[in-house]
PDB file of C-alpha atoms in Angstrom:
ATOM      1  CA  UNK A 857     -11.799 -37.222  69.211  1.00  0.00           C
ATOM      2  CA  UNK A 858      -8.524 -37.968  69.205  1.00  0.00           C
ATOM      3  CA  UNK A 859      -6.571 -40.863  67.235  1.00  0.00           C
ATOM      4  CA  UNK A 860      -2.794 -41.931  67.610  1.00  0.00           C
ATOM      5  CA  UNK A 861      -1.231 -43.720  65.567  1.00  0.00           C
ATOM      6  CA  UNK A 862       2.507 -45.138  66.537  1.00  0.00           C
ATOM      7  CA  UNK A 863       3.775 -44.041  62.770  1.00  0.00           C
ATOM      8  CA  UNK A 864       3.173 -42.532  59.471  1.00  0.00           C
ATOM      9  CA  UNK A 865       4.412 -39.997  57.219  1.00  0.00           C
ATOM     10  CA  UNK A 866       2.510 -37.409  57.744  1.00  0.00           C
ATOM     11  CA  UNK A 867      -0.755 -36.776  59.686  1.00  0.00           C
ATOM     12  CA  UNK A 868      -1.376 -33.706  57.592  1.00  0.00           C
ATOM     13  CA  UNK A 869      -1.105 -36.139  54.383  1.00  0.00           C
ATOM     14  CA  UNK A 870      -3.219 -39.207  55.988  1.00  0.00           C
ATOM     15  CA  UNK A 871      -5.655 -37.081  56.751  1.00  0.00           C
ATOM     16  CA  UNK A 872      -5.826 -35.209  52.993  1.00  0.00           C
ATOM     17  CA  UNK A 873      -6.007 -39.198  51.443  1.00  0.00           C
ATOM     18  CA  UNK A 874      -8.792 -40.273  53.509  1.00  0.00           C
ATOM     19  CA  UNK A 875     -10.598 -36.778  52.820  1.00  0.00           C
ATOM     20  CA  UNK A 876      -9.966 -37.334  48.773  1.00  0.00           C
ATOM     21  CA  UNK A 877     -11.185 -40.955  49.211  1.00  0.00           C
ATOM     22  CA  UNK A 878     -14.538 -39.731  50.658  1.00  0.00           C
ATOM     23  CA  UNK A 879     -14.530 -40.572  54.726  1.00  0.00           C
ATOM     24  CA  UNK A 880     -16.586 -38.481  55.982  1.00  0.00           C
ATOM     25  CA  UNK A 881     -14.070 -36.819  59.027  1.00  0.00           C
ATOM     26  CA  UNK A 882     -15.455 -34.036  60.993  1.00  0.00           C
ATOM     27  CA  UNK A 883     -14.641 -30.988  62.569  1.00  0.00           C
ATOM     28  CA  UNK A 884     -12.990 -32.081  65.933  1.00  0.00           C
ATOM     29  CA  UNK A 885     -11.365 -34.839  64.812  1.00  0.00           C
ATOM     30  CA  UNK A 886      -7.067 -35.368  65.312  1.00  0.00           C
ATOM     31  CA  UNK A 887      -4.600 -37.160  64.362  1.00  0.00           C
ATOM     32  CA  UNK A 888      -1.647 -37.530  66.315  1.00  0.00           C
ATOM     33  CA  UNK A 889       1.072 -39.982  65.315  1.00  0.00           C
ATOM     34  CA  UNK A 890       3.956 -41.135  67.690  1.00  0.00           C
ATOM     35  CA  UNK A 891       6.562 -40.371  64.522  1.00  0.00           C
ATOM     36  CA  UNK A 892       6.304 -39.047  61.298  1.00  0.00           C
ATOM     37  CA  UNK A 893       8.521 -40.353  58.681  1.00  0.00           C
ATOM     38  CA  UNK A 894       7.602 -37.911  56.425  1.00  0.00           C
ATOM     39  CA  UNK A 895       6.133 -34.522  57.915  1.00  0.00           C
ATOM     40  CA  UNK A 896       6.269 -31.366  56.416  1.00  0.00           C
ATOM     41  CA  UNK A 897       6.520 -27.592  57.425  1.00  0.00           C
ATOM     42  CA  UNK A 898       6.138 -24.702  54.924  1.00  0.00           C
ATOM     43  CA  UNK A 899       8.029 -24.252  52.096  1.00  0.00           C
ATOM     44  CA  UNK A 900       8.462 -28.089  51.732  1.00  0.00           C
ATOM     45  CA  UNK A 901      10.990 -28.082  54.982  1.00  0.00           C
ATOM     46  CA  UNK A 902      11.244 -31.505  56.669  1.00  0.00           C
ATOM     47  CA  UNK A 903       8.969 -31.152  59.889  1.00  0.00           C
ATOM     48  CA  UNK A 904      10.791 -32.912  62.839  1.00  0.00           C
ATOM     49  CA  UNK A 905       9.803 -35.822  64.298  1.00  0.00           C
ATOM     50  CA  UNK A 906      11.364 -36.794  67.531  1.00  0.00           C
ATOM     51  CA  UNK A 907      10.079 -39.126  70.335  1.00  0.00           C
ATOM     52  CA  UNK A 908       7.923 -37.178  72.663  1.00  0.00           C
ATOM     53  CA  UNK A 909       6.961 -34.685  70.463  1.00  0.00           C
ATOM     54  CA  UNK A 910       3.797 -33.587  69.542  1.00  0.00           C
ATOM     55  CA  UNK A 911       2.576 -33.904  65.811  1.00  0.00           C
ATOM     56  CA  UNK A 912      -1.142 -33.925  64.484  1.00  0.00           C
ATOM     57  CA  UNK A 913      -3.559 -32.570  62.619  1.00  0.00           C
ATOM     58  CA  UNK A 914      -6.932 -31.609  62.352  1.00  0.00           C
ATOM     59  CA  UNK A 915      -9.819 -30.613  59.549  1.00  0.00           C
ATOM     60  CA  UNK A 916     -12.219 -27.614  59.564  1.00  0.00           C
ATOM     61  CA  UNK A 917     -15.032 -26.936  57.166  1.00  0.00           C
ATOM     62  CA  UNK A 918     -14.974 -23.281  56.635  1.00  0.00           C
ATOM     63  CA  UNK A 919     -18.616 -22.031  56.635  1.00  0.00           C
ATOM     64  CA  UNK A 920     -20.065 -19.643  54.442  1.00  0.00           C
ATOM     65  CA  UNK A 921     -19.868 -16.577  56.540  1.00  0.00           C
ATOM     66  CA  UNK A 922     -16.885 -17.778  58.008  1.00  0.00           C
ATOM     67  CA  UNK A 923     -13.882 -15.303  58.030  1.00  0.00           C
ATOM     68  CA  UNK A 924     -10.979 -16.234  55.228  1.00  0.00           C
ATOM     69  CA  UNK A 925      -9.935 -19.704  55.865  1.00  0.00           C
ATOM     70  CA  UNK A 926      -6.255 -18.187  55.636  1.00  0.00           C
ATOM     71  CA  UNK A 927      -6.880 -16.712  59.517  1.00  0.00           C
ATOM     72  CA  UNK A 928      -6.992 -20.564  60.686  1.00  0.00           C
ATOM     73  CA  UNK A 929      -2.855 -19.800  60.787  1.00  0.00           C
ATOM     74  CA  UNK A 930      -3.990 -17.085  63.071  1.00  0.00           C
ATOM     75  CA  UNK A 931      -6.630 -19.252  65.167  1.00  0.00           C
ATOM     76  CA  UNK A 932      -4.118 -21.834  65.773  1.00  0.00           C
ATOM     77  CA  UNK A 933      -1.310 -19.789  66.763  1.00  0.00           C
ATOM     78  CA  UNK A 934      -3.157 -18.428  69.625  1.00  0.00           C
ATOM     79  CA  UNK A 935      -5.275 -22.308  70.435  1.00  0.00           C
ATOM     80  CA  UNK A 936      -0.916 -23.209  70.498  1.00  0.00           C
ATOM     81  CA  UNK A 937       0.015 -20.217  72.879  1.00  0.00           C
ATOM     82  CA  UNK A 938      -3.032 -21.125  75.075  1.00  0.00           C
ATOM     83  CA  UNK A 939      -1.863 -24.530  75.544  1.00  0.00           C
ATOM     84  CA  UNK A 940       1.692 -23.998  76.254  1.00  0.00           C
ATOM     85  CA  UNK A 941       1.283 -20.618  78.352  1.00  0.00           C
ATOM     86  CA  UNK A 942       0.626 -22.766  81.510  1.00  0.00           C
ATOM     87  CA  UNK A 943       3.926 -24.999  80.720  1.00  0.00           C
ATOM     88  CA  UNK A 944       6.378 -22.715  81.527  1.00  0.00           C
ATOM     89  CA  UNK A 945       7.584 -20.057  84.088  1.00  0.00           C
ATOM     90  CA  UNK A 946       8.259 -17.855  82.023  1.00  0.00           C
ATOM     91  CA  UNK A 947       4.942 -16.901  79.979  1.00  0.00           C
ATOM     92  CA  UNK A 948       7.244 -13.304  78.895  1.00  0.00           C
ATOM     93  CA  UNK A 949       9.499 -15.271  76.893  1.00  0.00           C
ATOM     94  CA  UNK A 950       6.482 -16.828  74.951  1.00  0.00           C
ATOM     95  CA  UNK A 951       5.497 -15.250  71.505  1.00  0.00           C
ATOM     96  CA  UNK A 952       3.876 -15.794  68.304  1.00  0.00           C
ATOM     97  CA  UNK A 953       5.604 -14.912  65.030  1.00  0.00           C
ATOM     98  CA  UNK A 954       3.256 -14.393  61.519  1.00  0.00           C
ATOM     99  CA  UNK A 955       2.067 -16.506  60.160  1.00  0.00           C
ATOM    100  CA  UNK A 956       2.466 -19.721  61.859  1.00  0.00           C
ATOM    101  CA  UNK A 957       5.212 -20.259  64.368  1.00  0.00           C
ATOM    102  CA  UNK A 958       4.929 -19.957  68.082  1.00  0.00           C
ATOM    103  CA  UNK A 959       8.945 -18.745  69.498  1.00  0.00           C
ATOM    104  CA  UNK A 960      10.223 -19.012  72.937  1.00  0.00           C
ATOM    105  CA  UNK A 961      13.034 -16.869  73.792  1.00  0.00           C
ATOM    106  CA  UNK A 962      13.402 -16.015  70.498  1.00  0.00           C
ATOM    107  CA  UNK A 963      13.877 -19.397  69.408  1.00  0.00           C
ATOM    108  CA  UNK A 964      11.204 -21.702  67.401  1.00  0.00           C
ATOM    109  CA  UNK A 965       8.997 -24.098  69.434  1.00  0.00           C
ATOM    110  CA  UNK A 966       6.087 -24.789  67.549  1.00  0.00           C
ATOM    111  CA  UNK A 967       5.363 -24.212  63.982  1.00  0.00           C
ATOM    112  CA  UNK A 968       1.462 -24.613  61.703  1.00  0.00           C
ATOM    113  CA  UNK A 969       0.961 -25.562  58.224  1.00  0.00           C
ATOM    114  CA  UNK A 970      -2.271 -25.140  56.813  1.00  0.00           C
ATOM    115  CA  UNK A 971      -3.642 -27.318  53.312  1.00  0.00           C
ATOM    116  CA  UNK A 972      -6.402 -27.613  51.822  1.00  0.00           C
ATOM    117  CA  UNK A 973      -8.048 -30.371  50.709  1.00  0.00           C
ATOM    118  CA  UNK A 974     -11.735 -30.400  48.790  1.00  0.00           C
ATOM    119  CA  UNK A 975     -13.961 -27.970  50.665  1.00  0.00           C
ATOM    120  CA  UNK A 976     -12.143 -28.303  54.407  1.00  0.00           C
ATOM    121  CA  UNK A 977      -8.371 -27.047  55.459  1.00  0.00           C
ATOM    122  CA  UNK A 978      -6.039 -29.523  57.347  1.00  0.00           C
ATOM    123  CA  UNK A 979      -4.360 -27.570  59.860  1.00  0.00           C
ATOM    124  CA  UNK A 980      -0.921 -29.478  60.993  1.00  0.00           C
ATOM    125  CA  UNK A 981       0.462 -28.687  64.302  1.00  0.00           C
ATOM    126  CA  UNK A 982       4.406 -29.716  65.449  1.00  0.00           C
ATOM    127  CA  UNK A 983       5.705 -29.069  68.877  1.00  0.00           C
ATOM    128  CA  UNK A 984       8.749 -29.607  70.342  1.00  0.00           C
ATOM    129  CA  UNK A 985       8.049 -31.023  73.618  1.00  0.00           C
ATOM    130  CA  UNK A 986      10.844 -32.731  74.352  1.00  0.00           C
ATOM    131  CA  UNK A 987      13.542 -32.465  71.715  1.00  0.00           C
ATOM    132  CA  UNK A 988      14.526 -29.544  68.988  1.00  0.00           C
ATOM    133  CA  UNK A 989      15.709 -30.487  65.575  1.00  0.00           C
ATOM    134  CA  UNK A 990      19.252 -28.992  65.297  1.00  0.00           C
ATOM    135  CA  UNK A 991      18.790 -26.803  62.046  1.00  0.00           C
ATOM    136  CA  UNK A 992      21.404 -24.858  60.230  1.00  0.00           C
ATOM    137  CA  UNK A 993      19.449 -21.533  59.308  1.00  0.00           C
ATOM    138  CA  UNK A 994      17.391 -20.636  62.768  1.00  0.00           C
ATOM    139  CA  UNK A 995      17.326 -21.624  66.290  1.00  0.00           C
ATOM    140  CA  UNK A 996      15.150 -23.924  67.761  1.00  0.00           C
ATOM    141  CA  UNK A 997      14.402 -24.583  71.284  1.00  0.00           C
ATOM    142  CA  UNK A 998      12.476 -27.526  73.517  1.00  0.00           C
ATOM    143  CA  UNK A 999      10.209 -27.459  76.421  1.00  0.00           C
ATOM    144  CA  UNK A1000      12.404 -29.874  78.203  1.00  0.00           C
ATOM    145  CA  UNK A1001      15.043 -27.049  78.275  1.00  0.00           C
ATOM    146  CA  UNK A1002      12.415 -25.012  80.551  1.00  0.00           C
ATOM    147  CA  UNK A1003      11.666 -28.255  82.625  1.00  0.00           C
ATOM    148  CA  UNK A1004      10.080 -31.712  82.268  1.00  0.00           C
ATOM    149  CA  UNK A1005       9.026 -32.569  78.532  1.00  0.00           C
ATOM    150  CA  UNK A1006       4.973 -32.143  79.542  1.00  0.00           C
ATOM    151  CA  UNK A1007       3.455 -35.387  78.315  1.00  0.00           C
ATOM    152  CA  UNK A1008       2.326 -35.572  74.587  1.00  0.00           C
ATOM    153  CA  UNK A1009      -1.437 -36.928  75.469  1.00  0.00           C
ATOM    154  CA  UNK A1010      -2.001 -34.511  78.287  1.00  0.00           C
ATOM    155  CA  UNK A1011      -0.914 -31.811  75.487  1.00  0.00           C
ATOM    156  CA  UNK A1012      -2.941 -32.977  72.782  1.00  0.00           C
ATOM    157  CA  UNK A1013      -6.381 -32.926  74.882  1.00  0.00           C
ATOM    158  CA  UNK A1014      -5.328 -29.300  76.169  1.00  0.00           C
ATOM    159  CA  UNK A1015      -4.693 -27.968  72.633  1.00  0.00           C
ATOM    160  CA  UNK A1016      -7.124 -30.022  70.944  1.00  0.00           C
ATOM    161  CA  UNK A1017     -10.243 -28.575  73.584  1.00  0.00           C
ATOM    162  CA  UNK A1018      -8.741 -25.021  73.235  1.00  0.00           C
ATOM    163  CA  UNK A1019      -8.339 -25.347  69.190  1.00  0.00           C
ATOM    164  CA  UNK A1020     -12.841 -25.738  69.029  1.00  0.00           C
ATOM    165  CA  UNK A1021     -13.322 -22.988  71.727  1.00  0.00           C
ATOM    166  CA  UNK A1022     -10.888 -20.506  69.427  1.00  0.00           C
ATOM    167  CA  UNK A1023     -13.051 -21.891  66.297  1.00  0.00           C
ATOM    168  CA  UNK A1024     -16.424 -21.165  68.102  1.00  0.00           C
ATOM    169  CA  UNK A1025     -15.306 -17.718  68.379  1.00  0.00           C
ATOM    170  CA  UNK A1026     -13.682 -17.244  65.412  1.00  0.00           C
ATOM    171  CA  UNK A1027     -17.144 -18.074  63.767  1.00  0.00           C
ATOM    172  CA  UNK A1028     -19.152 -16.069  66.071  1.00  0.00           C
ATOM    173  CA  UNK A1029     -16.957 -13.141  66.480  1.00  0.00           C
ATOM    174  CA  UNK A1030     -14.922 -12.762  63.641  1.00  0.00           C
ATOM    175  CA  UNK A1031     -12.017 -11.840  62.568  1.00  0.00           C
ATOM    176  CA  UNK A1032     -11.141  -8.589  64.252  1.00  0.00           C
ATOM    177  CA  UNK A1033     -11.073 -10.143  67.977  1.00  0.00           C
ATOM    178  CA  UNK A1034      -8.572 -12.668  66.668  1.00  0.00           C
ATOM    179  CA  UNK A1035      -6.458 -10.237  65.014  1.00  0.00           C
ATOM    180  CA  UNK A1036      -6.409  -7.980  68.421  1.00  0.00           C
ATOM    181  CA  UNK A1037      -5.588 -11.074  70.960  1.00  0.00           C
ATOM    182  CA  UNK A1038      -2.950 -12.442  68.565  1.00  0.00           C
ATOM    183  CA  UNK A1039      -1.074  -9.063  68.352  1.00  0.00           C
ATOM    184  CA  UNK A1040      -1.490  -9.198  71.978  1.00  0.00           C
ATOM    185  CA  UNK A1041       1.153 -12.266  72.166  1.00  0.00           C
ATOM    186  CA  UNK A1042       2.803 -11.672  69.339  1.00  0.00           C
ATOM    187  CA  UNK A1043       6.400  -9.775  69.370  1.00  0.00           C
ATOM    188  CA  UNK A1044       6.452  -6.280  70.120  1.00  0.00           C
ATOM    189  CA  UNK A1045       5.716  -3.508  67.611  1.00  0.00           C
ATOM    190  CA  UNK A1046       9.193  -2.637  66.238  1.00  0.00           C
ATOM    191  CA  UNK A1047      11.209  -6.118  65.930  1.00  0.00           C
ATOM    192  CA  UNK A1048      13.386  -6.868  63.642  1.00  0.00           C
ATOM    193  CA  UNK A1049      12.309  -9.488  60.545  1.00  0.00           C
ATOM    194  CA  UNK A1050      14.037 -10.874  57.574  1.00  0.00           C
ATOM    195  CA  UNK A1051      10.767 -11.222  54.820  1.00  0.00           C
ATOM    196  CA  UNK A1052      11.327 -13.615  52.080  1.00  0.00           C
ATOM    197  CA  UNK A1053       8.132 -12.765  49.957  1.00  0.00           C
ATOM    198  CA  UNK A1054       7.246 -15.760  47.141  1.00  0.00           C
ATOM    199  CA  UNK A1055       9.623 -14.794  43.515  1.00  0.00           C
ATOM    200  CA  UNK A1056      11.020 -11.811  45.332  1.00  0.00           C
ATOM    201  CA  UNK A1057      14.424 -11.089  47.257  1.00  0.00           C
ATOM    202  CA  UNK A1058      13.806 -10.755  51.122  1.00  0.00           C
ATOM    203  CA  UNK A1059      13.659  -7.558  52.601  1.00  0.00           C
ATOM    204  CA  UNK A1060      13.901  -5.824  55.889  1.00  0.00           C
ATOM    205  CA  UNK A1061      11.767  -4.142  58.299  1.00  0.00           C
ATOM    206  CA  UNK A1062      10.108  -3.236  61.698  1.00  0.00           C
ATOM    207  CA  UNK A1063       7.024  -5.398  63.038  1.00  0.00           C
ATOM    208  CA  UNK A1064       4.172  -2.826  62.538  1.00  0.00           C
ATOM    209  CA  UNK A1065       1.288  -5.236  63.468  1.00  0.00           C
ATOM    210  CA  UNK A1066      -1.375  -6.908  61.569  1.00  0.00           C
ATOM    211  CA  UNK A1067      -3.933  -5.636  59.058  1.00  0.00           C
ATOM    212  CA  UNK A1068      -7.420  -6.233  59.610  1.00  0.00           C
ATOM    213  CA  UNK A1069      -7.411  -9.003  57.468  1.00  0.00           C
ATOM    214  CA  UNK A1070      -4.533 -10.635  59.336  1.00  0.00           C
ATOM    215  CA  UNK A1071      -2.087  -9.745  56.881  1.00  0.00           C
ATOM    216  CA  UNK A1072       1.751  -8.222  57.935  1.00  0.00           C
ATOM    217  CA  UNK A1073       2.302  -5.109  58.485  1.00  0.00           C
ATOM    218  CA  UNK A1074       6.419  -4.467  57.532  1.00  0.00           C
ATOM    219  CA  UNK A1075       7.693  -0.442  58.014  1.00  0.00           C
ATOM    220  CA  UNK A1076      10.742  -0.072  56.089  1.00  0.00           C
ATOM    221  CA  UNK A1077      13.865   1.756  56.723  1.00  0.00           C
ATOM    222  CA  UNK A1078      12.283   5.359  54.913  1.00  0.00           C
ATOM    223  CA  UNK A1079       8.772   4.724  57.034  1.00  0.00           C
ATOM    224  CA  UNK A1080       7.288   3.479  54.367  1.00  0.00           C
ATOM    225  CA  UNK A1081       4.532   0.492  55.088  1.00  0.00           C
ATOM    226  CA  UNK A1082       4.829  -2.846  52.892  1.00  0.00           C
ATOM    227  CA  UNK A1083       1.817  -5.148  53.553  1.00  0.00           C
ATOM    228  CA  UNK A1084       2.928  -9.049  53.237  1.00  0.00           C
ATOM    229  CA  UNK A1085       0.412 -11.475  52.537  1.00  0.00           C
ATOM    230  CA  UNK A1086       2.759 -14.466  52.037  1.00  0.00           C
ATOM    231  CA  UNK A1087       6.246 -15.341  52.664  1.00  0.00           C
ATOM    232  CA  UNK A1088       8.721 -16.335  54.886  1.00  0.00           C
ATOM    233  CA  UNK A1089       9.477 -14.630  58.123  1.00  0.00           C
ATOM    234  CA  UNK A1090      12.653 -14.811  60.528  1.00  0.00           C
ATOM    235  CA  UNK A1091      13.614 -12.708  63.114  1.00  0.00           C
ATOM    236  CA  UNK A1092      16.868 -11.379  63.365  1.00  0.00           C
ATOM    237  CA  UNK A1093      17.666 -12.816  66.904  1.00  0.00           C
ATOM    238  CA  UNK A1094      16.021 -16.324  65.356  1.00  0.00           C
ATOM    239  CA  UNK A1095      18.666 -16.826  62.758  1.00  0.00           C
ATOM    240  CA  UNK A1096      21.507 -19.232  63.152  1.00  0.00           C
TER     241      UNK A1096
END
């Protein structure tokens, strides 16, 4: 099911309100808003809102024996690669970037922020469909530069059906299939970052892939391997 709304500040917030005040929203349920007043990326960043754009969010209920609820980043990345991948012409120039943003030509399309709230994770979803915010410390890019802005309600049914066949797999499967296919559309083994790990000073290093628990693999300059399981992540060619 999916529910627009023509404002609010944040889906990712309604959504964590209604949760903490006891409605009883399940798994498969969006919330898309026309404009967000208030939306948020990681990191506290402002999370743009222009017309046209799509902007929602949706709940899971991690299971049990269901891999680490941190691999939803993962899940979603590739449910947001599946739904764009037929948009454009150029599929080549289409990547994901760990842990949560989905780059075209280098530049950032789509970004993910995961929360949790109680015993489910909101997982927040922003694409630019038809306009980029203009920011000072990255590039940013639009579908509407590739073509017509696709429309926002067409987008949210494709990404919201392929979001609950990833999560069917991701529960029956597990983790390692995900890891595999999401290398397999991520950047190439070798690219440049910029890693900004949480209380630390960034660093530098190669893309060396992902660890089995989803987790970065960064080679340094003396070959070295530094496994990152949080922080910020730019690629050199990303970077305004």
């Amino acid at each position: 099911m999916i529910h627009t709304v023509p404002e609010t500040g944040s889906t990712n917030a309604d959504l964590a309100a209604r949760l903490r005040a006891g409605e009883a929203l399940g798994e498969g349920y969006w919330l898309v808003a026309d404009r967000q007043t208030a939306g948020r990326g990681r990191q506290g960043r402002t999370w743009f809102d222009g017309h046209g754009n799509f902007m929602g969010s949706t709940i899971v209920r991690p299971h049990e024996r269901d891999p680490a609820p941190s691999s939803l980043a993962l899940l979603a990345g590739v449910a947001l690669y599946e739904a764009v991948v037929p948009l454009i012409s150029t599929p080549g120039n289409l990547s994901l970037k760990w842990p949560n943003d989905l780059m075209l030509g280098g530049a950032k399309l789509a970004g993910i922020l995961l929360e949790r709230e109680g015993d489910a994770i909101i997982v927040g979803i922003g694409v630019n469909l038809a306009a980029a915010p203009d920011l000072p410390d990255r590039r940013t890019v639009a579908l509407s530069s590739y073509g017509p802005a696709p429309d926002r309600d067409t987008f949210a049914s494709s990404l919201a059906s392929g979001f609950d066949r990833e999560l069917e797999r991701w529960r029956t499967y597990g983790l390692d299939p995900l890891v595999r296919r999401w290398e397999s559309i991520a950047h190439a083994h070798g690219t440049p970052l910029n890693v900004h790990p949480p209380g630390e000073e960034p660093i530098s290093g190669a893309f060396a892939g992902l660890t089995e628990a989803g987790a970065l693999r960064l080679r340094l300059a003396g070959g070295e391997e530094r496994v990152i399981h949080a922080g910020d992540v730019m690629l050199a060619e990303e970077e305004g």
